[in-house]
Structures are given as C-alpha cells and as structure tokens.
mmCIF file of N, CA, C and O in Angstrom:
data_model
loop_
_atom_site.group_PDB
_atom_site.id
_atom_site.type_symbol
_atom_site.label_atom_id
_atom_site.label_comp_id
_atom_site.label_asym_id
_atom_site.label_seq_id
_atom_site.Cartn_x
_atom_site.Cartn_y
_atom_site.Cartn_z
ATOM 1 N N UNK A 1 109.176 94.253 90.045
ATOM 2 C CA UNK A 1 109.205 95.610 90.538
ATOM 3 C C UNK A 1 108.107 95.747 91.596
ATOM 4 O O UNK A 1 106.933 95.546 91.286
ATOM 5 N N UNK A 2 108.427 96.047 92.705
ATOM 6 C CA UNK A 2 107.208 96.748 93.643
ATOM 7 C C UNK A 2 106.514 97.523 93.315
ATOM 8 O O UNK A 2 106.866 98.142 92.310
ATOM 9 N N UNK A 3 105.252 97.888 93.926
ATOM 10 C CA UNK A 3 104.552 98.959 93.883
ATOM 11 C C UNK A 3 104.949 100.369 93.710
ATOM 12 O O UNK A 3 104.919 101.155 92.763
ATOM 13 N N UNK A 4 105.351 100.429 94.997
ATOM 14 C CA UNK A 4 106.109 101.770 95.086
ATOM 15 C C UNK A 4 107.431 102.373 93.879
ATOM 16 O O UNK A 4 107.539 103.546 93.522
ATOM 17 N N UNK A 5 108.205 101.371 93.484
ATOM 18 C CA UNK A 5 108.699 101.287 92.292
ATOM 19 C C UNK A 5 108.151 102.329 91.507
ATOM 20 O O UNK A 5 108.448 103.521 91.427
ATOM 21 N N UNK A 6 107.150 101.527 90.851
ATOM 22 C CA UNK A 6 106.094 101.993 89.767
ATOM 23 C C UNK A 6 105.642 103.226 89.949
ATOM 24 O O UNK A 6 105.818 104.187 89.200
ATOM 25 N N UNK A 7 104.880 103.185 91.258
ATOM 26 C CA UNK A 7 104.174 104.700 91.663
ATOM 27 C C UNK A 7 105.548 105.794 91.397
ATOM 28 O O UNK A 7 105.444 106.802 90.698
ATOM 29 N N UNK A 8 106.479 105.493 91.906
ATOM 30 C CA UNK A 8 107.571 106.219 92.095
ATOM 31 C C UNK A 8 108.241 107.189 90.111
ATOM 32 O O UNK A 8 108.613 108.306 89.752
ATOM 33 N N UNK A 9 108.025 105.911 89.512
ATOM 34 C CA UNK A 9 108.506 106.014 88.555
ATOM 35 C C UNK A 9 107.001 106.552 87.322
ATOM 36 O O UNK A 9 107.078 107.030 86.190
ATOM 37 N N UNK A 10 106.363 106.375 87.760
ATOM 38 C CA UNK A 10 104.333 106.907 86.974
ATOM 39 C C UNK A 10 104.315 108.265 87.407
ATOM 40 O O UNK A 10 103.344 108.896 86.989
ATOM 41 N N UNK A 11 105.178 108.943 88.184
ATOM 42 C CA UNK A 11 104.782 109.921 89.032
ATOM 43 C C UNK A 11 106.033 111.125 88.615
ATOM 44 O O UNK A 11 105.901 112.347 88.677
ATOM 45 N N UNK A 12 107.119 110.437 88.229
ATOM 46 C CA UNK A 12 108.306 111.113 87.234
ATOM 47 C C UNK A 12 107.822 111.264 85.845
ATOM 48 O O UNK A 12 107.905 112.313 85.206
ATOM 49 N N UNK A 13 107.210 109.937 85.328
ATOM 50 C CA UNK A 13 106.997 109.960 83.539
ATOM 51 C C UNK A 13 105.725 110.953 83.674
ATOM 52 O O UNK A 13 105.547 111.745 82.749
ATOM 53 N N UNK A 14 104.830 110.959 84.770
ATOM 54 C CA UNK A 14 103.579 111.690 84.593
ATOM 55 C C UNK A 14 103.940 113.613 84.653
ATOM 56 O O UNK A 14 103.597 114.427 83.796
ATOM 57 N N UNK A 15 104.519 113.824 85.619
ATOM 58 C CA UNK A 15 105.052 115.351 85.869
ATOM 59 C C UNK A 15 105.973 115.574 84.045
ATOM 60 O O UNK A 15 105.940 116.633 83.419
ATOM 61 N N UNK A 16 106.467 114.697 83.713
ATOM 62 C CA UNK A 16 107.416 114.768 82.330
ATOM 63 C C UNK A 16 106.631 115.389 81.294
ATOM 64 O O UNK A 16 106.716 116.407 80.607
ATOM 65 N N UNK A 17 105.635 114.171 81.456
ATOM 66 C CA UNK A 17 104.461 114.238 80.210
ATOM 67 C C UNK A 17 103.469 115.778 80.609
ATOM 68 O O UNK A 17 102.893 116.154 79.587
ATOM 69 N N UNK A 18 103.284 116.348 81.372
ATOM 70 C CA UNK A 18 102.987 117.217 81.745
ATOM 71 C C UNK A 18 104.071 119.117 81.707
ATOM 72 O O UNK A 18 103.782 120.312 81.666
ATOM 73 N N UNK A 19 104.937 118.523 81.739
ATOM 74 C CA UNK A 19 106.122 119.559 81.784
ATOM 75 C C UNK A 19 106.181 119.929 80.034
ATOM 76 O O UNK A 19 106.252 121.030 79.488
ATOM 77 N N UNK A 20 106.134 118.858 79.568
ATOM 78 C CA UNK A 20 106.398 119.165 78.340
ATOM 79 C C UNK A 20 104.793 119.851 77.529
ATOM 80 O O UNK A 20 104.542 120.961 77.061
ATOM 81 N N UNK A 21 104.207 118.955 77.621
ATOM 82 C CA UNK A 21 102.324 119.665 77.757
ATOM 83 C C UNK A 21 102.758 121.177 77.536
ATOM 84 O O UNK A 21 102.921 121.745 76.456
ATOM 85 N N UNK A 22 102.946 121.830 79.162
ATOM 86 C CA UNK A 22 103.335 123.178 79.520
ATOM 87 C C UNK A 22 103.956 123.919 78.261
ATOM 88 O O UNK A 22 103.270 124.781 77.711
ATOM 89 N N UNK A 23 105.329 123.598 77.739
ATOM 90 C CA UNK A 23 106.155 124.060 77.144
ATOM 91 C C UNK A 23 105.856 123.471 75.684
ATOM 92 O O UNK A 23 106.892 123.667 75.048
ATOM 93 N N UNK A 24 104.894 122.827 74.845
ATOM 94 C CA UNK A 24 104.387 123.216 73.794
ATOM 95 C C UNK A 24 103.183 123.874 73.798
ATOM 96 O O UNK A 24 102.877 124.235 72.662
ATOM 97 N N UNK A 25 102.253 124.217 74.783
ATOM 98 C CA UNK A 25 101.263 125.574 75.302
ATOM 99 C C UNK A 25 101.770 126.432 74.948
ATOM 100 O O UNK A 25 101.340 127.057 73.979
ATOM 101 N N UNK A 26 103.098 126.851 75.734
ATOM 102 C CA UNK A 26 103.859 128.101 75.081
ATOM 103 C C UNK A 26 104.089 128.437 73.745
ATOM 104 O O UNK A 26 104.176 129.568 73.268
ATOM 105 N N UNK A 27 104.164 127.538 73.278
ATOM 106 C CA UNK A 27 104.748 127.363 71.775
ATOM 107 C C UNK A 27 103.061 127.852 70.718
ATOM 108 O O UNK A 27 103.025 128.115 69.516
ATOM 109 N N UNK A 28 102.313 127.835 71.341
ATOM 110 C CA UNK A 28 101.222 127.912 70.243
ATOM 111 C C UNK A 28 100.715 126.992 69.930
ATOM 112 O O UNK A 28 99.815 127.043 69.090
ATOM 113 N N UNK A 29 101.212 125.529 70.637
ATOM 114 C CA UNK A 29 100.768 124.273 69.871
ATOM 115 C C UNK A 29 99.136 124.229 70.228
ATOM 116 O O UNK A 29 98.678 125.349 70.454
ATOM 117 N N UNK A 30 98.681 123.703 70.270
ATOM 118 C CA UNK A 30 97.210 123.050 70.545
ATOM 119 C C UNK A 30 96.903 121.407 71.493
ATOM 120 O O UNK A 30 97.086 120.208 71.281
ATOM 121 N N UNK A 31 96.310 122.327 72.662
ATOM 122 C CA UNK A 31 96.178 121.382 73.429
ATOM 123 C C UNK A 31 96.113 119.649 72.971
ATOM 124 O O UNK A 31 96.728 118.729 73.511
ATOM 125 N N UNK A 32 95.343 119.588 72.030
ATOM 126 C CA UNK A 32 95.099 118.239 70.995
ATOM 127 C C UNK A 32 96.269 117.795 71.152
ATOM 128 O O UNK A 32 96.470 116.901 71.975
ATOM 129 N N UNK A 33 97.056 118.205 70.568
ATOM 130 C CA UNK A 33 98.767 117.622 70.503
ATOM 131 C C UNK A 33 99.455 117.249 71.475
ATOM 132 O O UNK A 33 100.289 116.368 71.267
ATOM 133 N N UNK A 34 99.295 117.863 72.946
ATOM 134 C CA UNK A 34 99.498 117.261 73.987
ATOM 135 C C UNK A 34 98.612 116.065 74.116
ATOM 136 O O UNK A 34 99.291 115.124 74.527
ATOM 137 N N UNK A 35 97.268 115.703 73.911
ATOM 138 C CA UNK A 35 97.289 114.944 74.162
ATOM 139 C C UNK A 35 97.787 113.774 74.006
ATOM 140 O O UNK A 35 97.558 112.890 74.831
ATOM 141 N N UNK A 36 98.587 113.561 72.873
ATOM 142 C CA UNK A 36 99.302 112.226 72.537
ATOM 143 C C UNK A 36 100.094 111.922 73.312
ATOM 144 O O UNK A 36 100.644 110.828 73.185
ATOM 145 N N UNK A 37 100.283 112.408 73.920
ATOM 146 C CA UNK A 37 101.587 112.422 75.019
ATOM 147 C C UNK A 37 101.156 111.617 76.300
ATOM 148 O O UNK A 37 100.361 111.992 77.162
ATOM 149 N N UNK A 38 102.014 110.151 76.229
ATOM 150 C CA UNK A 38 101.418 109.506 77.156
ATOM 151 C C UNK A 38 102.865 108.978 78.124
ATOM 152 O O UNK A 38 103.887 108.463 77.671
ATOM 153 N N UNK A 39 102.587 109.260 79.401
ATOM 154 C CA UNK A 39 103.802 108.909 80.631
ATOM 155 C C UNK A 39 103.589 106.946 80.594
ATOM 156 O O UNK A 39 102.434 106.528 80.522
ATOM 157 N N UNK A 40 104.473 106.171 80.634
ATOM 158 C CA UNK A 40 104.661 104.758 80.287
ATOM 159 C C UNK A 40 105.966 104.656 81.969
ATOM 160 O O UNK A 40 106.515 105.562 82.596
ATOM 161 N N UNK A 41 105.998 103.267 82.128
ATOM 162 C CA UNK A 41 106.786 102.540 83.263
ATOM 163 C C UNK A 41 107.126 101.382 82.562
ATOM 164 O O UNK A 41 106.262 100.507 82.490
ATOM 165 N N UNK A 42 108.373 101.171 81.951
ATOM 166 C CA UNK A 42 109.208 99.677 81.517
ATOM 167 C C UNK A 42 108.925 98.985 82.538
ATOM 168 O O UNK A 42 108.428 99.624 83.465
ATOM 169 N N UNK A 43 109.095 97.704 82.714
ATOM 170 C CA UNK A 43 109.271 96.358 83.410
ATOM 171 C C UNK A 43 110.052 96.220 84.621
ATOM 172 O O UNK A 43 109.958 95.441 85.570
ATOM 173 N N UNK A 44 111.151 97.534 84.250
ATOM 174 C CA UNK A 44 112.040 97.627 85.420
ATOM 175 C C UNK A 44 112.341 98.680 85.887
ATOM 176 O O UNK A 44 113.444 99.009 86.322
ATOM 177 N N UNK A 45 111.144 99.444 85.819
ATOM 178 C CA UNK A 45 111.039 100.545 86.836
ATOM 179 C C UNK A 45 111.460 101.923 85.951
ATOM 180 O O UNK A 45 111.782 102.935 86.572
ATOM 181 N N UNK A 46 111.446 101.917 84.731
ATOM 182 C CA UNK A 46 112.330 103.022 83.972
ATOM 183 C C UNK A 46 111.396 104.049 83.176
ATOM 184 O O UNK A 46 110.808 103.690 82.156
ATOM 185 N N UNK A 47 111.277 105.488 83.750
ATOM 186 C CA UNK A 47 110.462 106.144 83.810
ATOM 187 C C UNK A 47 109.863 107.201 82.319
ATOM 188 O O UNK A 47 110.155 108.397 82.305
ATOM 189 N N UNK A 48 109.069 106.601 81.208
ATOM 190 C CA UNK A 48 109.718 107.610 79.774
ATOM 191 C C UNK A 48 108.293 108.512 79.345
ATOM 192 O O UNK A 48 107.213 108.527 79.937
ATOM 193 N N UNK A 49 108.573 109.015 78.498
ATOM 194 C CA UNK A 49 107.450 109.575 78.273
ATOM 195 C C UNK A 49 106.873 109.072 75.918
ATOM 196 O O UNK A 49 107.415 109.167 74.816
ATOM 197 N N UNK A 50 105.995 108.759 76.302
ATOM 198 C CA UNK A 50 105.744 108.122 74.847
ATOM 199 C C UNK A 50 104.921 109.569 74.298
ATOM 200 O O UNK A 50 103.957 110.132 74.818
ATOM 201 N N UNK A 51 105.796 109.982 72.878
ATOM 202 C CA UNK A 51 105.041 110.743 72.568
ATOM 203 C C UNK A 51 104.127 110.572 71.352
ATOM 204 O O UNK A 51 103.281 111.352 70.914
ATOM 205 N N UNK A 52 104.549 109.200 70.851
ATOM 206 C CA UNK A 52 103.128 108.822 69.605
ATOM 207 C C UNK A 52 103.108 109.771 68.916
ATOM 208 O O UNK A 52 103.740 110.756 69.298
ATOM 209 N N UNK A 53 102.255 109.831 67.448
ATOM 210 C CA UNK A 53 102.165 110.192 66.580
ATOM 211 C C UNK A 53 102.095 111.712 66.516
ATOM 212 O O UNK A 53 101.094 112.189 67.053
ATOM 213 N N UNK A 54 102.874 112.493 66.019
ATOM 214 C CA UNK A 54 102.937 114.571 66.377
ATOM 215 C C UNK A 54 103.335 114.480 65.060
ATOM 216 O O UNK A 54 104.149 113.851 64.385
ATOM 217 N N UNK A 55 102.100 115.702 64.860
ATOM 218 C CA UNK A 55 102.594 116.103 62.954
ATOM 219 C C UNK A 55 104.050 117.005 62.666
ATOM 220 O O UNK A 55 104.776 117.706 63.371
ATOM 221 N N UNK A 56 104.048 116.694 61.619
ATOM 222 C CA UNK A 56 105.368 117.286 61.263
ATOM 223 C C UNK A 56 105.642 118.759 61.476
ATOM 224 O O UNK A 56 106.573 119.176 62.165
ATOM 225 N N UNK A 57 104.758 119.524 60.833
ATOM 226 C CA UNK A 57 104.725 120.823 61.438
ATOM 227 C C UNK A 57 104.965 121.091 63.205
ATOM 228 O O UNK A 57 105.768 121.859 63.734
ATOM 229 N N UNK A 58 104.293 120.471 63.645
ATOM 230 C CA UNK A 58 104.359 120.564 65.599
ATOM 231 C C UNK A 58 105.814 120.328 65.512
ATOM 232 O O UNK A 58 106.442 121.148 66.181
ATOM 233 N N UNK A 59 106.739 119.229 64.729
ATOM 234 C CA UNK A 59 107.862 118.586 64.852
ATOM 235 C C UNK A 59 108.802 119.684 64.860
ATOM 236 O O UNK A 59 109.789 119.881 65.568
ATOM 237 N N UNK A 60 108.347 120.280 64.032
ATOM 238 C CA UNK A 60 109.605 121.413 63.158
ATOM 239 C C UNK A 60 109.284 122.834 64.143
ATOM 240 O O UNK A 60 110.041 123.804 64.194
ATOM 241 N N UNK A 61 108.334 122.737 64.694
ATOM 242 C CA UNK A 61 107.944 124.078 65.736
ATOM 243 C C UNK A 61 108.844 123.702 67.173
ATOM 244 O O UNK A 61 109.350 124.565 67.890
ATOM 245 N N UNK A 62 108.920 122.242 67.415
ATOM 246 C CA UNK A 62 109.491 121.993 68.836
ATOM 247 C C UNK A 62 111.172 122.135 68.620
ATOM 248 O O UNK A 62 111.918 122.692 69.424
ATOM 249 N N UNK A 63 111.552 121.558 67.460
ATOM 250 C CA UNK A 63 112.944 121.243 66.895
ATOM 251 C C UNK A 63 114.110 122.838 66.657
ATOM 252 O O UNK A 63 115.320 123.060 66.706
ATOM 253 N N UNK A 64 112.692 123.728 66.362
ATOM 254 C CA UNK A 64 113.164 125.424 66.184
ATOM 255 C C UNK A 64 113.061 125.747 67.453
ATOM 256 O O UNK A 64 114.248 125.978 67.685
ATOM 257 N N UNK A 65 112.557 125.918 68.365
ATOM 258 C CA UNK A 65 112.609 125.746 69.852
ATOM 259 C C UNK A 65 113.538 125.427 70.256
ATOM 260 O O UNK A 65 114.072 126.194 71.057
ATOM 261 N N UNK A 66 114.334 123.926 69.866
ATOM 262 C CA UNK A 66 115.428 123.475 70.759
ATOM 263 C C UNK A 66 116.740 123.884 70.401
ATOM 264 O O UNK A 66 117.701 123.662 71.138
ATOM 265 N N UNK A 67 116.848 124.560 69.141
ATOM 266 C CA UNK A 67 117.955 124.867 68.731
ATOM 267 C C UNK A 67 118.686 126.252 69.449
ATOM 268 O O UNK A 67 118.248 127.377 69.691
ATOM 269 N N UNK A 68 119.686 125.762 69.612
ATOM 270 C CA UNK A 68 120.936 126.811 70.515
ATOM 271 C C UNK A 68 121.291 128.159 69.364
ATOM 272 O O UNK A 68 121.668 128.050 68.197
ATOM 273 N N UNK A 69 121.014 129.455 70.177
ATOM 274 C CA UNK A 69 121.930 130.073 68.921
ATOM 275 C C UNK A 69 123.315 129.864 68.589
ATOM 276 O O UNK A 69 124.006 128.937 69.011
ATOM 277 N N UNK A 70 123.558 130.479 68.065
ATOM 278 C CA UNK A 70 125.155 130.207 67.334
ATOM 279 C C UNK A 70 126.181 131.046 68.381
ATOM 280 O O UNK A 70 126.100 132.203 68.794
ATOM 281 N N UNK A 71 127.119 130.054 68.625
ATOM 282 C CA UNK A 71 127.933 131.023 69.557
ATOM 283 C C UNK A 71 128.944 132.171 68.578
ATOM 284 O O UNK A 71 129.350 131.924 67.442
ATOM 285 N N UNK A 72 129.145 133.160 69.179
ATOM 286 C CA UNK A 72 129.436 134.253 68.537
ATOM 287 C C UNK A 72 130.945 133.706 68.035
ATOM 288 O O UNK A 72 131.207 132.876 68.907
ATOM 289 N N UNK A 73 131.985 133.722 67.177
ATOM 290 C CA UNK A 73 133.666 134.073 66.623
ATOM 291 C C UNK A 73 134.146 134.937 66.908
ATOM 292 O O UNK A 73 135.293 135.162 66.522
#
C-alpha cells in the first residue's frame, strides 16, 4: 500500500472514530469511553474503527439508541 493509501484511509477511520466520540457525548456517555476508541488501517488499505473494551451498560445505552421505532399497523 502507498502512503497516500494509508493517509487516505487514517483520515476516514480517524473522522469515524471521532464521529462516533461526538454521538456517545450526546448520549451522556463519558468522555473516558471514547477513549477506547481507536481508528486502525488493515494491510490493504481498509479503513475501521476498533472499539476495544466498552462496558456493558455504555453497550446497552448505544444499542437503545440504535433501535428504530416500530413502524405503525
């Protein structure tokens, strides 16, 4: 992988790892908890975000968050 590759792809996982930061702020979480949150670059350029160890409670606060309401019958 080139440079630019990488930069390219450190610079997606980094704004990620950051976006999400943002949107458990909202949530009440505690900065601490963002910090686990680390932006990573695979071997071949593939851009993810590692979120390592988040307690269960934080789990069940993000998971109630993501859930859709119920569409109406």
């Amino acid at each position: 992988m080139d440079m630019q590759t990488w930069r390219d792809s450190w610079g997606r996982a980094d704004n990620a790892s950051e976006s999400i930061r943002t949107a458990l702020a909202a949530l009440g979480i505690p900065e601490t908890v963002g910090n686990s949150l680390r932006p990573m670059v695979t071997h071949n350029g593939g851009a993810y975000v590692d979120f390592g160890k988040l307690p269960a409670d934080v789990v069940e606060q993000i998971a109630e968050a993501l859930r859709l309401p119920a569409a109406p019958f």
